Coordinates of C-alpha atoms in Angstrom, one line a residue:
Chain O
D1 CA 0.0 0.0 0.0
T2 CA 1.7 3.2 -1.2
G3 CA 0.9 6.3 0.9
V4 CA 1.3 9.9 0.0
S5 CA 4.9 10.8 -0.9
Q6 CA 6.5 14.2 -1.0
D7 CA 9.8 15.3 -2.5
P8 CA 12.1 16.7 -1.4
R9 CA 11.9 16.1 2.4
H10 CA 14.1 19.0 3.1
K11 CA 15.0 22.1 1.2
I12 CA 17.3 24.9 2.2
T13 CA 17.3 27.9 -0.1
K14 CA 18.4 31.5 -0.1
R15 CA 16.0 34.4 0.0
G16 CA 14.8 35.4 -3.4
Q17 CA 15.2 32.0 -5.0
N18 CA 12.4 29.9 -6.4
V19 CA 11.5 26.5 -5.1
T20 CA 9.2 23.7 -6.2
F21 CA 7.8 20.8 -4.2
R22 CA 6.2 17.7 -5.5
C23 CA 3.4 15.6 -4.0
D24 CA 2.3 12.1 -5.2
P25 CA -1.1 11.2 -3.7
I26 CA -2.6 7.8 -3.1
S27 CA -3.4 6.6 -6.6
E28 CA -7.1 6.3 -6.4
H29 CA -7.6 9.5 -4.6
N30 CA -9.1 12.4 -6.6
R31 CA -8.7 15.1 -4.0
L32 CA -5.3 16.6 -3.1
Y33 CA -4.6 19.3 -0.5
W34 CA -1.7 21.5 0.5
Y35 CA -1.2 22.8 4.0
R36 CA 1.5 24.8 5.6
Q37 CA 2.7 24.3 9.2
T38 CA 4.9 26.7 11.1
L39 CA 6.7 25.8 14.4
G40 CA 4.3 25.3 17.2
Q41 CA 1.2 25.7 15.1
G42 CA -1.4 23.4 13.5
P43 CA -1.4 22.9 9.8
E44 CA -3.1 25.7 7.8
F45 CA -5.0 25.1 4.6
L46 CA -3.4 26.5 1.4
T47 CA -5.3 25.0 -1.5
Y48 CA -7.0 21.9 -2.8
F49 CA -7.7 20.1 -6.1
Q50 CA -10.5 17.9 -7.3
N51 CA -8.8 16.0 -10.0
E52 CA -7.0 18.6 -12.0
A53 CA -9.3 21.5 -11.0
Q54 CA -8.1 23.9 -8.3
L55 CA -11.3 24.5 -6.3
E56 CA -10.2 26.7 -3.4
K57 CA -7.3 28.9 -2.5
S58 CA -6.6 30.3 0.9
R59 CA -5.7 34.0 1.5
L60 CA -2.4 32.6 2.7
L61 CA -1.6 31.7 -0.8
S62 CA 0.0 35.0 -2.0
D63 CA 0.8 35.7 -5.7
R64 CA 4.2 34.2 -5.1
F65 CA 2.7 30.8 -4.6
S66 CA 1.3 28.6 -7.4
A67 CA 0.0 25.1 -7.4
E68 CA -0.8 22.8 -10.2
R69 CA -2.1 19.3 -10.7
P70 CA -1.9 19.0 -14.5
K71 CA -3.2 15.4 -15.1
G72 CA -5.1 14.9 -11.9
S73 CA -2.3 12.8 -10.4
F74 CA 0.8 14.4 -8.8
S75 CA 0.8 18.1 -7.8
T76 CA 3.5 20.7 -7.6
L77 CA 3.7 23.7 -5.3
E78 CA 6.0 26.5 -6.4
I79 CA 7.1 29.5 -4.3
Q80 CA 8.7 32.3 -6.2
R81 CA 11.1 34.9 -4.7
T82 CA 11.2 33.1 -1.3
E83 CA 11.1 35.1 1.9
Q84 CA 12.2 34.1 5.4
G85 CA 8.6 34.0 6.4
D86 CA 8.1 31.1 4.0
S87 CA 10.1 28.8 6.2
A88 CA 7.7 26.1 7.3
M89 CA 6.7 22.5 6.8
Y90 CA 4.6 22.0 3.6
L91 CA 2.2 19.1 3.9
C92 CA 0.3 17.4 1.2
A93 CA -2.7 15.2 1.8
S94 CA -5.1 13.2 -0.4
S95 CA -8.6 11.8 0.0
P96 CA -11.1 9.9 -2.1
G97 CA -13.3 13.0 -2.2
L98 CA -16.7 12.1 -3.7
A99 CA -18.9 15.2 -3.7
G100 CA -20.9 15.7 -0.6
Q101 CA -19.0 13.1 1.4
P102 CA -16.6 13.7 4.2
Y103 CA -13.4 11.7 4.1
E104 CA -10.3 11.6 6.2
Q105 CA -7.3 13.0 4.6
Y106 CA -4.1 11.0 4.4
F107 CA -0.9 13.0 4.8
G108 CA 2.5 12.8 3.4
P109 CA 5.7 13.2 5.4
G110 CA 6.0 16.9 4.5
T111 CA 8.7 19.1 2.9
R112 CA 10.6 21.2 5.4
L113 CA 11.6 24.5 3.8
T114 CA 14.3 26.7 5.3
V115 CA 14.9 30.1 3.8
T116 CA 18.2 31.7 4.8
Chain N
A1 CA -16.8 29.5 9.5
Q2 CA -15.2 26.7 11.4
S3 CA -12.6 26.8 14.2
V4 CA -11.0 24.5 16.8
T5 CA -9.7 25.3 20.2
Q6 CA -7.3 23.0 22.0
L7 CA -7.2 24.3 25.5
D8 CA -3.9 22.8 26.6
S9 CA -0.7 23.4 24.7
Q10 CA 1.2 20.8 26.7
V11 CA 0.1 17.9 28.9
P12 CA 2.7 16.1 31.1
V13 CA 1.7 12.7 32.4
F14 CA 3.4 9.6 33.9
E15 CA 3.5 6.3 32.0
E16 CA 0.4 4.1 32.6
A17 CA -1.7 7.0 33.8
P18 CA -4.9 8.1 32.0
V19 CA -5.0 11.2 29.9
E20 CA -7.5 13.5 28.3
L21 CA -6.7 16.0 25.6
R22 CA -9.4 18.7 25.2
C23 CA -10.8 20.0 22.0
N24 CA -13.7 22.4 21.4
Y25 CA -15.0 23.3 18.0
S26 CA -17.2 25.9 16.3
S27 CA -19.0 25.3 13.1
S28 CA -22.0 26.7 11.2
V29 CA -22.3 23.6 9.0
S30 CA -22.3 19.9 9.4
V31 CA -19.5 18.8 11.7
Y32 CA -17.0 16.1 11.0
L33 CA -14.2 15.7 13.6
F34 CA -10.8 14.1 13.6
W35 CA -7.8 13.6 15.8
Y36 CA -4.4 13.3 14.2
V37 CA -1.0 12.5 15.8
Q38 CA 2.3 13.9 14.6
Y39 CA 5.7 12.5 15.7
P40 CA 8.8 14.7 15.3
N41 CA 9.6 15.6 11.7
Q42 CA 6.8 13.5 10.3
G43 CA 3.4 14.0 8.7
L44 CA 0.1 13.5 10.4
Q45 CA -1.4 10.1 11.1
L46 CA -5.1 9.7 11.7
L47 CA -6.0 8.5 15.2
L48 CA -9.8 8.5 14.9
K49 CA -12.8 10.2 13.3
Y50 CA -16.4 11.2 14.0
L51 CA -18.6 11.4 10.9
S52 CA -22.0 10.2 12.3
G53 CA -23.6 7.6 14.5
S54 CA -22.2 6.6 17.9
T55 CA -20.8 9.6 19.7
L56 CA -18.1 7.4 21.3
V57 CA -15.5 6.6 18.7
K58 CA -12.5 4.3 19.1
G59 CA -9.3 4.7 17.2
I60 CA -5.8 3.2 16.9
N61 CA -3.3 2.7 19.7
G62 CA -6.0 2.5 22.4
F63 CA -7.3 6.1 22.0
E64 CA -11.0 7.0 22.0
A65 CA -13.0 10.3 21.8
E66 CA -16.5 11.4 22.6
F67 CA -18.5 13.8 20.5
N68 CA -20.6 16.1 22.6
K69 CA -22.8 18.3 20.5
S70 CA -24.3 20.3 23.4
Q71 CA -20.8 21.2 24.7
T72 CA -19.3 21.4 21.2
S73 CA -16.4 19.2 22.4
F74 CA -14.5 16.2 21.1
H75 CA -12.1 15.3 23.8
L76 CA -9.5 12.5 23.3
R77 CA -8.8 10.0 26.0
K78 CA -6.6 7.0 26.7
P79 CA -6.9 5.0 29.9
S80 CA -3.1 4.1 30.1
V81 CA -0.4 5.9 28.2
H82 CA 2.9 4.6 27.1
I83 CA 6.2 6.4 26.5
S84 CA 5.7 6.0 22.8
D85 CA 2.6 8.1 23.0
T86 CA 4.8 11.2 23.4
A87 CA 3.9 13.3 20.4
E88 CA 1.8 16.3 19.2
Y89 CA -1.9 15.8 18.9
F90 CA -4.2 17.8 16.6
C91 CA -7.9 18.1 16.6
A92 CA -9.5 19.1 13.3
V93 CA -13.0 19.9 11.9
T94 CA -14.3 19.8 8.4
G95 CA -17.4 20.4 6.4
F96 CA -16.7 18.5 3.2
Q97 CA -13.4 20.0 2.0
K98 CA -10.5 21.5 3.9
L99 CA -9.5 20.6 7.5
V100 CA -9.3 23.3 10.1
F101 CA -6.9 22.4 12.8
G102 CA -6.3 23.5 16.3
T103 CA -2.9 24.6 17.6
G104 CA -2.1 21.2 18.9
T105 CA -1.4 19.6 22.3
R106 CA 2.0 18.2 23.1
L107 CA 1.7 15.0 25.2
L108 CA 4.8 14.4 27.3
V109 CA 4.9 10.9 28.8
S110 CA 7.6 10.3 31.4
P111 CA 8.6 7.1 33.3

């Protein structure tokens, strides 16, 4: 049973650089979510996809952030012109996601970003 | 809008003692509740969930939680904790899409 995977697990970058993270969900799951978790806090919702459609974006997702799920399978999260405040754990989750049904979300191990 | 309040940021407890981690929620729509556990430098693992039906739900690792609609609570309990239960615990609420998490409770189990 393959769970949610994320790559890379750790990323150190200099302020102003662009970074891209990848998430591979559980294969039969059509919903994919991105969350951000800063030290001592719970995860905060960033965005989610139903198949390839991006259905909701948080106000936390500034113009420097973009997410894609081009074929309804894996997803990428890109941060342009990184700032020190972007340092956080970026978590990806997936769920079966039939409309009108609540499902638990399965989380990946996360990508820890450090901006120096 | 939905929100979750976890009243205790840290709960110290001795091994084999019982523990309760408190969670209160606010929601204007249908409520579905979850408890997740996070070990250091790892993602979140589902402990248990309340979607409907019995208000007492049992999860993995001997944990259980009770949904109380009148008190808008979903407290997590374990009758006897182990050292390995030391971790961060998050309560979360959802309608049908995104999860809204509390700030977490760090459970510290000592010998």
